[in-house]
Tab-separated table of C-alpha atoms in Angstrom:
chain	number	residue	atom	x	y	z
H	1	UNK	CA	10.818	-7.529	-30.016
H	2	UNK	CA	13.309	-6.864	-27.235
H	3	UNK	CA	12.845	-4.922	-24.008
H	4	UNK	CA	12.476	-1.245	-23.384
H	5	UNK	CA	14.558	-0.249	-20.360
H	6	UNK	CA	14.329	2.498	-17.731
H	7	UNK	CA	17.512	1.758	-15.833
H	8	UNK	CA	18.049	3.230	-12.352
H	9	UNK	CA	20.342	2.436	-9.424
H	10	UNK	CA	19.176	-0.683	-7.492
H	11	UNK	CA	18.085	-0.820	-3.857
H	12	UNK	CA	17.806	-3.837	-1.593
H	13	UNK	CA	14.955	-6.353	-1.767
H	14	UNK	CA	14.409	-9.994	-0.871
H	15	UNK	CA	13.703	-12.295	-3.805
H	16	UNK	CA	11.209	-15.142	-3.782
H	17	UNK	CA	12.942	-17.964	-5.649
H	18	UNK	CA	11.111	-21.064	-4.495
H	19	UNK	CA	8.281	-23.053	-6.002
H	20	UNK	CA	4.746	-21.934	-5.194
H	21	UNK	CA	2.834	-24.120	-2.711
H	22	UNK	CA	-0.928	-23.900	-3.196
H	23	UNK	CA	-2.029	-26.174	-0.300
H	24	UNK	CA	-0.772	-27.082	3.199
H	25	UNK	CA	2.383	-29.139	2.841
H	26	UNK	CA	5.544	-30.220	4.565
H	27	UNK	CA	6.949	-26.722	3.930
H	28	UNK	CA	4.354	-25.246	6.325
H	29	UNK	CA	5.306	-27.680	9.095
H	30	UNK	CA	9.027	-27.105	8.645
H	31	UNK	CA	8.779	-23.314	8.243
H	32	UNK	CA	5.986	-22.056	10.537
H	33	UNK	CA	7.050	-18.416	10.063
H	34	UNK	CA	4.902	-16.844	7.382
H	35	UNK	CA	5.270	-13.290	6.028
H	36	UNK	CA	2.585	-11.595	3.939
H	37	UNK	CA	3.873	-10.318	0.592
H	38	UNK	CA	2.293	-8.825	-2.517
H	39	UNK	CA	3.394	-8.938	-6.162
H	40	UNK	CA	2.004	-7.206	-9.218
H	41	UNK	CA	2.246	-8.383	-12.809
H	42	UNK	CA	2.205	-5.080	-14.720
H	43	UNK	CA	1.121	-4.861	-18.359
H	44	UNK	CA	0.873	-2.069	-20.904
H	45	UNK	CA	0.126	-1.709	-24.585
H	46	UNK	CA	2.832	-0.535	-26.950
H	47	UNK	CA	0.656	0.062	-29.972
H	48	UNK	CA	-1.076	-3.237	-30.705
H	49	UNK	CA	1.322	-5.325	-28.588
H	50	UNK	CA	1.281	-6.077	-24.884
H	51	UNK	CA	4.405	-5.996	-22.730
H	52	UNK	CA	5.056	-6.904	-19.128
H	53	UNK	CA	7.186	-4.905	-16.698
H	54	UNK	CA	9.889	-6.745	-14.756
H	55	UNK	CA	12.518	-5.493	-12.332
H	56	UNK	CA	16.122	-6.598	-11.982
H	57	UNK	CA	16.835	-8.095	-8.575
H	58	UNK	CA	19.641	-6.172	-6.824
H	59	UNK	CA	21.281	-9.081	-4.985
H	60	UNK	CA	20.519	-12.321	-6.802
H	61	UNK	CA	20.385	-10.988	-10.362
H	62	UNK	CA	17.720	-11.929	-12.853
H	63	UNK	CA	14.265	-10.415	-13.289
H	64	UNK	CA	10.915	-10.841	-11.573
H	65	UNK	CA	7.600	-9.078	-11.062
H	66	UNK	CA	7.685	-6.105	-8.681
H	67	UNK	CA	6.570	-6.823	-5.130
H	68	UNK	CA	7.588	-7.072	-1.511
H	69	UNK	CA	6.459	-7.406	2.081
H	70	UNK	CA	3.115	-6.144	3.322
H	71	UNK	CA	3.586	-3.649	6.156
H	72	UNK	CA	1.307	-5.563	8.510
H	73	UNK	CA	2.295	-3.625	11.645
H	74	UNK	CA	1.144	-0.430	9.909
H	75	UNK	CA	-2.195	-1.950	8.974
H	76	UNK	CA	-1.358	-2.125	5.278
H	77	UNK	CA	-3.575	-4.393	3.159
H	78	UNK	CA	-2.036	-6.631	0.454
H	79	UNK	CA	-3.702	-4.555	-2.288
H	80	UNK	CA	-2.161	-1.370	-0.879
H	81	UNK	CA	1.230	-3.076	-0.670
H	82	UNK	CA	0.971	-4.236	-4.287
H	83	UNK	CA	0.376	-0.681	-5.509
H	84	UNK	CA	3.074	0.809	-3.259
H	85	UNK	CA	5.722	-1.749	-4.209
H	86	UNK	CA	4.977	-1.346	-7.937
H	87	UNK	CA	5.308	2.423	-7.691
H	88	UNK	CA	8.484	2.280	-5.611
H	89	UNK	CA	10.263	-0.337	-7.700
H	90	UNK	CA	9.134	0.582	-11.241
H	91	UNK	CA	7.975	4.202	-11.002
H	92	UNK	CA	4.517	3.221	-12.292
H	93	UNK	CA	1.239	3.607	-10.417
H	94	UNK	CA	-0.825	0.649	-11.640
H	95	UNK	CA	-4.559	0.261	-12.003
H	96	UNK	CA	-5.259	-3.147	-10.535
H	97	UNK	CA	-7.612	-5.419	-12.451
H	98	UNK	CA	-10.236	-7.723	-10.973
H	99	UNK	CA	-9.831	-11.449	-11.576
H	100	UNK	CA	-12.101	-12.173	-14.563
H	101	UNK	CA	-15.368	-13.900	-13.592
H	102	UNK	CA	-16.941	-16.610	-15.783
H	103	UNK	CA	-18.732	-15.468	-18.928
H	104	UNK	CA	-22.304	-14.570	-18.076
H	105	UNK	CA	-21.679	-13.859	-14.397
H	106	UNK	CA	-24.122	-11.029	-13.578
H	107	UNK	CA	-22.224	-9.008	-10.944
H	108	UNK	CA	-19.333	-6.556	-11.501
H	109	UNK	CA	-15.935	-7.776	-10.348
H	110	UNK	CA	-13.655	-5.608	-8.190
H	111	UNK	CA	-9.842	-5.566	-8.012
H	112	UNK	CA	-8.278	-8.212	-5.841
H	113	UNK	CA	-5.524	-10.845	-5.892
H	114	UNK	CA	-5.700	-13.266	-8.823
H	115	UNK	CA	-3.806	-15.912	-6.853
H	116	UNK	CA	-2.548	-16.367	-3.299
H	117	UNK	CA	0.350	-18.795	-2.897
H	118	UNK	CA	2.918	-19.884	-0.297
H	119	UNK	CA	6.506	-19.492	-1.472
H	120	UNK	CA	9.465	-20.902	0.516
H	121	UNK	CA	12.017	-18.186	1.363
H	122	UNK	CA	15.457	-18.225	2.954
H	123	UNK	CA	16.769	-16.001	5.763
H	124	UNK	CA	16.392	-12.306	5.020
H	125	UNK	CA	16.419	-8.958	6.799
H	126	UNK	CA	13.276	-9.859	8.753
H	127	UNK	CA	14.232	-13.303	10.067
H	128	UNK	CA	17.313	-15.507	10.244
H	129	UNK	CA	15.228	-18.645	9.654
H	130	UNK	CA	13.785	-20.239	6.577
H	131	UNK	CA	10.151	-19.243	6.256
H	132	UNK	CA	7.219	-18.826	3.875
H	133	UNK	CA	6.024	-15.837	1.917
H	134	UNK	CA	2.266	-15.886	1.518
H	135	UNK	CA	2.253	-13.945	-1.735
H	136	UNK	CA	-0.887	-12.158	-2.909
H	137	UNK	CA	-0.494	-11.867	-6.676
H	138	UNK	CA	-2.221	-8.968	-8.408
H	139	UNK	CA	-2.468	-7.963	-12.063
H	140	UNK	CA	-2.311	-4.310	-13.064
H	141	UNK	CA	-2.145	-2.134	-16.144
H	142	UNK	CA	-0.256	1.043	-16.978
H	143	UNK	CA	-2.011	3.238	-19.579
H	144	UNK	CA	1.010	5.458	-20.358
H	145	UNK	CA	4.226	3.395	-20.302
H	146	UNK	CA	6.374	6.385	-21.314
H	147	UNK	CA	4.949	8.510	-18.479
H	148	UNK	CA	6.151	7.001	-15.147
H	149	UNK	CA	4.731	8.701	-12.064
H	150	UNK	CA	7.882	8.300	-9.981
H	151	UNK	CA	11.567	7.431	-10.045
H	152	UNK	CA	12.102	3.645	-9.922
H	153	UNK	CA	14.267	2.198	-7.176
H	154	UNK	CA	15.276	-0.712	-9.394
H	155	UNK	CA	16.211	-1.234	-13.038
H	156	UNK	CA	12.909	-1.962	-14.797
H	157	UNK	CA	12.097	-3.017	-18.331
H	158	UNK	CA	9.096	-3.843	-20.487
H	159	UNK	CA	9.352	-7.211	-22.236
H	160	UNK	CA	7.144	-8.917	-24.790
H	161	UNK	CA	6.056	-12.534	-24.564
H	162	UNK	CA	8.913	-13.898	-26.657
H	163	UNK	CA	11.531	-12.068	-24.602
H	164	UNK	CA	9.986	-13.324	-21.362
H	165	UNK	CA	10.667	-16.888	-22.534
H	166	UNK	CA	14.443	-16.296	-22.665
H	167	UNK	CA	14.727	-13.824	-19.788
H	168	UNK	CA	16.608	-14.810	-16.634
H	169	UNK	CA	13.560	-15.017	-14.400
H	170	UNK	CA	12.071	-17.636	-12.002
H	171	UNK	CA	9.833	-20.357	-13.370
H	172	UNK	CA	6.803	-19.043	-11.469
H	173	UNK	CA	7.182	-15.640	-13.153
H	174	UNK	CA	7.499	-17.257	-16.587
H	175	UNK	CA	4.453	-19.497	-16.073
H	176	UNK	CA	2.140	-16.789	-14.744
H	177	UNK	CA	3.478	-14.217	-17.213
H	178	UNK	CA	2.817	-16.494	-20.196
H	179	UNK	CA	-0.704	-17.204	-18.956
H	180	UNK	CA	-1.422	-13.518	-18.424
H	181	UNK	CA	-0.245	-12.628	-21.928
H	182	UNK	CA	-3.051	-14.935	-23.107
H	183	UNK	CA	-5.790	-13.277	-21.043
H	184	UNK	CA	-4.744	-9.656	-20.493
H	185	UNK	CA	-6.544	-8.372	-23.593
H	186	UNK	CA	-9.882	-9.811	-22.493
H	187	UNK	CA	-9.291	-8.671	-18.886
H	188	UNK	CA	-9.005	-5.022	-19.949
H	189	UNK	CA	-12.075	-4.906	-22.185
H	190	UNK	CA	-15.263	-3.525	-20.646
H	191	UNK	CA	-17.997	-5.967	-19.749
H	192	UNK	CA	-20.658	-5.797	-20.953
H	193	UNK	CA	-19.487	-4.287	-24.232
H	194	UNK	CA	-20.846	-0.788	-24.987
H	195	UNK	CA	-23.970	-0.561	-27.131
H	196	UNK	CA	-23.464	1.285	-30.466
H	197	UNK	CA	-24.935	4.802	-30.308
H	198	UNK	CA	-25.888	6.158	-33.743
H	199	UNK	CA	-27.073	9.512	-32.411
H	200	UNK	CA	-23.773	10.167	-30.642
H	201	UNK	CA	-21.870	9.008	-33.715
H	202	UNK	CA	-23.690	11.528	-35.916
H	203	UNK	CA	-23.076	14.396	-33.490
H	204	UNK	CA	-19.356	13.660	-33.165
H	205	UNK	CA	-18.905	13.526	-36.936
H	206	UNK	CA	-20.834	16.799	-37.326
H	207	UNK	CA	-18.573	18.543	-34.837
H	208	UNK	CA	-15.441	17.171	-36.497
H	209	UNK	CA	-16.567	18.604	-39.848
H	210	UNK	CA	-17.055	22.032	-38.284
H	211	UNK	CA	-13.577	21.788	-36.807
H	212	UNK	CA	-12.003	20.876	-40.128
H	213	UNK	CA	-13.891	23.421	-42.237
H	214	UNK	CA	-12.170	26.217	-40.361
H	215	UNK	CA	-8.734	24.638	-40.197
H	216	UNK	CA	-8.441	23.514	-43.822
H	217	UNK	CA	-8.987	26.950	-45.345
H	218	UNK	CA	-5.868	28.480	-46.933
H	219	UNK	CA	-3.855	30.726	-44.631
H	220	UNK	CA	-4.628	33.763	-46.817
H	221	UNK	CA	-8.346	33.279	-46.119
H	222	UNK	CA	-7.984	33.311	-42.344
H	223	UNK	CA	-9.403	36.706	-41.506
H	224	UNK	CA	-9.772	37.923	-37.910
H	225	UNK	CA	-13.464	37.071	-38.127
H	226	UNK	CA	-12.694	33.537	-39.312
H	227	UNK	CA	-10.134	33.007	-36.533
H	228	UNK	CA	-12.682	34.182	-33.971
H	229	UNK	CA	-15.206	31.742	-35.419
H	230	UNK	CA	-12.575	28.999	-35.342
H	231	UNK	CA	-11.912	29.661	-31.646
H	232	UNK	CA	-15.622	29.645	-30.885
H	233	UNK	CA	-16.016	26.244	-32.551
H	234	UNK	CA	-13.171	24.886	-30.410
H	235	UNK	CA	-14.795	26.264	-27.233
H	236	UNK	CA	-18.221	24.883	-28.090
H	237	UNK	CA	-16.786	21.472	-28.960
H	238	UNK	CA	-14.715	21.352	-25.771
H	239	UNK	CA	-17.660	22.249	-23.522
H	240	UNK	CA	-19.809	19.656	-25.257
H	241	UNK	CA	-17.139	16.949	-24.874
H	242	UNK	CA	-16.622	17.842	-21.211
H	243	UNK	CA	-20.315	17.256	-20.593
H	244	UNK	CA	-20.229	14.001	-22.533
H	245	UNK	CA	-17.266	12.638	-20.585
H	246	UNK	CA	-18.849	13.603	-17.272
H	247	UNK	CA	-22.057	11.751	-18.123
H	248	UNK	CA	-20.830	8.600	-19.881
H	249	UNK	CA	-17.039	8.442	-20.275
H	250	UNK	CA	-14.816	8.290	-23.352
H	251	UNK	CA	-16.631	7.324	-26.586
H	252	UNK	CA	-14.738	4.325	-27.912
H	253	UNK	CA	-14.707	2.653	-31.304
H	254	UNK	CA	-17.079	-0.077	-30.149
H	255	UNK	CA	-19.677	2.552	-29.279
H	256	UNK	CA	-19.350	5.143	-32.073
H	257	UNK	CA	-17.104	3.643	-34.777
H	258	UNK	CA	-13.697	4.674	-36.113
H	259	UNK	CA	-14.630	8.052	-37.596
H	260	UNK	CA	-16.556	9.352	-34.613
H	261	UNK	CA	-13.905	8.062	-32.185
H	262	UNK	CA	-11.391	10.085	-34.212
H	263	UNK	CA	-13.682	13.093	-33.830
H	264	UNK	CA	-13.584	12.783	-30.023
H	265	UNK	CA	-9.791	12.692	-30.133
H	266	UNK	CA	-9.709	15.722	-32.462
H	267	UNK	CA	-11.834	17.819	-30.111
H	268	UNK	CA	-9.483	16.922	-27.257
H	269	UNK	CA	-6.428	17.628	-29.409
H	270	UNK	CA	-7.729	21.125	-30.142
H	271	UNK	CA	-8.648	21.936	-26.526
H	272	UNK	CA	-5.380	23.781	-25.893
H	273	UNK	CA	-7.194	26.563	-24.032
H	274	UNK	CA	-8.142	24.073	-21.290
H	275	UNK	CA	-4.924	22.201	-20.381
H	276	UNK	CA	-6.380	20.331	-17.401
H	277	UNK	CA	-9.246	19.063	-19.505
H	278	UNK	CA	-6.802	18.074	-22.241
H	279	UNK	CA	-4.749	16.166	-19.668
H	280	UNK	CA	-7.895	14.339	-18.525
H	281	UNK	CA	-8.653	13.420	-22.141
H	282	UNK	CA	-5.117	12.083	-22.565
H	283	UNK	CA	-5.634	9.721	-19.632
H	284	UNK	CA	-9.103	8.578	-20.740
H	285	UNK	CA	-7.925	7.994	-24.296
H	286	UNK	CA	-4.946	5.976	-23.050
H	287	UNK	CA	-7.325	3.793	-21.034
H	288	UNK	CA	-9.434	3.270	-24.176
H	289	UNK	CA	-6.300	2.145	-26.029
H	290	UNK	CA	-5.654	-0.427	-23.278
H	291	UNK	CA	-9.151	-1.773	-23.924
H	292	UNK	CA	-8.421	-1.919	-27.680
H	293	UNK	CA	-11.194	0.647	-28.134
H	294	UNK	CA	-9.179	3.592	-29.495
H	295	UNK	CA	-6.450	4.260	-32.048
H	296	UNK	CA	-2.913	4.221	-30.528
H	297	UNK	CA	-1.903	6.934	-33.018
H	298	UNK	CA	-4.469	9.310	-31.540
H	299	UNK	CA	-3.171	8.597	-28.052
H	300	UNK	CA	0.402	9.284	-29.192
H	301	UNK	CA	-0.598	12.605	-30.766
H	302	UNK	CA	-2.424	13.737	-27.640
H	303	UNK	CA	0.403	12.642	-25.339
H	304	UNK	CA	2.826	14.750	-27.372
H	305	UNK	CA	0.428	17.715	-27.424
H	306	UNK	CA	0.114	17.697	-23.635
H	307	UNK	CA	3.849	17.312	-23.052
H	308	UNK	CA	4.781	20.163	-25.386
H	309	UNK	CA	2.182	22.403	-23.708
H	310	UNK	CA	3.793	21.528	-20.355
H	311	UNK	CA	7.246	22.444	-21.664
H	312	UNK	CA	8.425	18.822	-21.742
H	313	UNK	CA	10.074	17.006	-24.651
H	314	UNK	CA	7.582	15.004	-26.680
H	315	UNK	CA	7.728	11.217	-27.053
H	316	UNK	CA	6.645	10.489	-30.643
H	317	UNK	CA	7.744	13.623	-32.535
H	318	UNK	CA	4.260	14.588	-33.727
H	319	UNK	CA	4.244	18.241	-32.653
H	320	UNK	CA	5.970	20.740	-34.929
H	321	UNK	CA	7.077	24.355	-34.728
H	322	UNK	CA	8.881	26.776	-37.018
H	323	UNK	CA	12.653	26.941	-36.646
H	324	UNK	CA	14.778	30.057	-37.081
H	325	UNK	CA	14.365	29.933	-40.856
H	326	UNK	CA	10.603	29.507	-40.690
H	327	UNK	CA	10.670	25.828	-41.672
H	328	UNK	CA	8.535	23.347	-39.770
H	329	UNK	CA	10.525	20.996	-37.576
H	330	UNK	CA	9.853	18.768	-34.587
H	331	UNK	CA	9.625	20.259	-31.134
H	332	UNK	CA	12.255	18.728	-28.794
H	333	UNK	CA	11.984	14.920	-28.521
H	334	UNK	CA	12.796	12.783	-25.487
H	335	UNK	CA	15.348	10.037	-26.271
H	336	UNK	CA	15.362	11.073	-29.926
H	337	UNK	CA	17.536	8.115	-30.956
H	338	UNK	CA	14.609	5.770	-30.206
H	339	UNK	CA	11.797	7.870	-31.692
H	340	UNK	CA	11.652	5.776	-34.886
H	341	UNK	CA	10.977	2.647	-32.822
H	342	UNK	CA	8.297	4.368	-30.764
H	343	UNK	CA	6.565	5.711	-33.873
H	344	UNK	CA	6.604	2.242	-35.426
H	345	UNK	CA	5.019	0.774	-32.270
H	346	UNK	CA	1.910	2.936	-32.600
H	347	UNK	CA	1.706	2.825	-36.400
H	348	UNK	CA	2.992	6.310	-37.223
H	349	UNK	CA	4.930	6.829	-40.421
H	350	UNK	CA	8.689	7.556	-40.257
H	351	UNK	CA	9.439	11.003	-38.876
H	352	UNK	CA	11.073	12.282	-42.065
H	353	UNK	CA	8.009	11.292	-44.111
H	354	UNK	CA	5.770	13.024	-41.590
H	355	UNK	CA	7.850	16.204	-41.663
H	356	UNK	CA	7.869	16.222	-45.452
H	357	UNK	CA	4.094	15.865	-45.673
H	358	UNK	CA	3.476	18.584	-43.060
H	359	UNK	CA	5.842	20.988	-44.819
H	360	UNK	CA	4.103	20.376	-48.128
H	361	UNK	CA	0.714	21.007	-46.560
H	362	UNK	CA	1.940	24.221	-44.946
H	363	UNK	CA	3.456	25.449	-48.226
H	364	UNK	CA	0.372	24.634	-50.300
């Protein structure tokens, strides 16, 4: 699968094009000037598939991982520089991952550089001499790849593993990128794995059934009393889920199973009266998808729900409203020409099939 682009006008940046040096060498003796830099290999899930974010270099051409100089005179740490550079260059605020410890290691890992290498660099805006970049290489994830937090300074794109192989990018980026595609899934899964909770599973399924009993009644049967009861069920479910999330986090598939995980999503989906809580659920559910512990379709539905409530165009075309003739149709869709591809990524049926089924349900 090819790249997804978010093209913007480029700004200046120095590119590291040399070969990494992992130990003291002749390069250090010849080039005693050393600048601290930080790079971040960014990954996100597009449905079941991982992609990596690369930026187009403004002067030399080609693509590489986002990164740049550490602002040492301002007291900036490499980890802070990695996050700042990723946000500035790609528009994404990453969550940095800790380097994975050996299996069975008893202590929790914390985010830090996965590698630190010396990279030969030519003259740039900071020095007229050849020098070294001591690059601190981080790995980060983006839960919502269609929801950038800022405007990128550089053209950025998400590429899959196959596209990385043919992309115009330095060898070091290809080598590390290929390795990270192999390990990123395991690096995002919680450790230790959650213990299945039968009691929580039963309660989630019970609450989902209450939710559906009210909603699946024919429209003619929806009396004012029933609607009030419906709203009360939504309030009770929301308050209960808020307390659950505060005490133990999002209930994933590994903990409660497919059906109960769907119930948690459904409660969040129907929490329209509490938009900030619904936004929180969107973010937690997206993180669960990164860990392969939630259904990407549920995340897509909740992302669209939140965006429509905020007055923004939806991404996947899942939210409908009645048009001027009373027929159900999609609320406005961002980049509608690509919506079929985005729906396919997360496993949603074609939009026309979805519309047809929803219209039949509404009519019947």
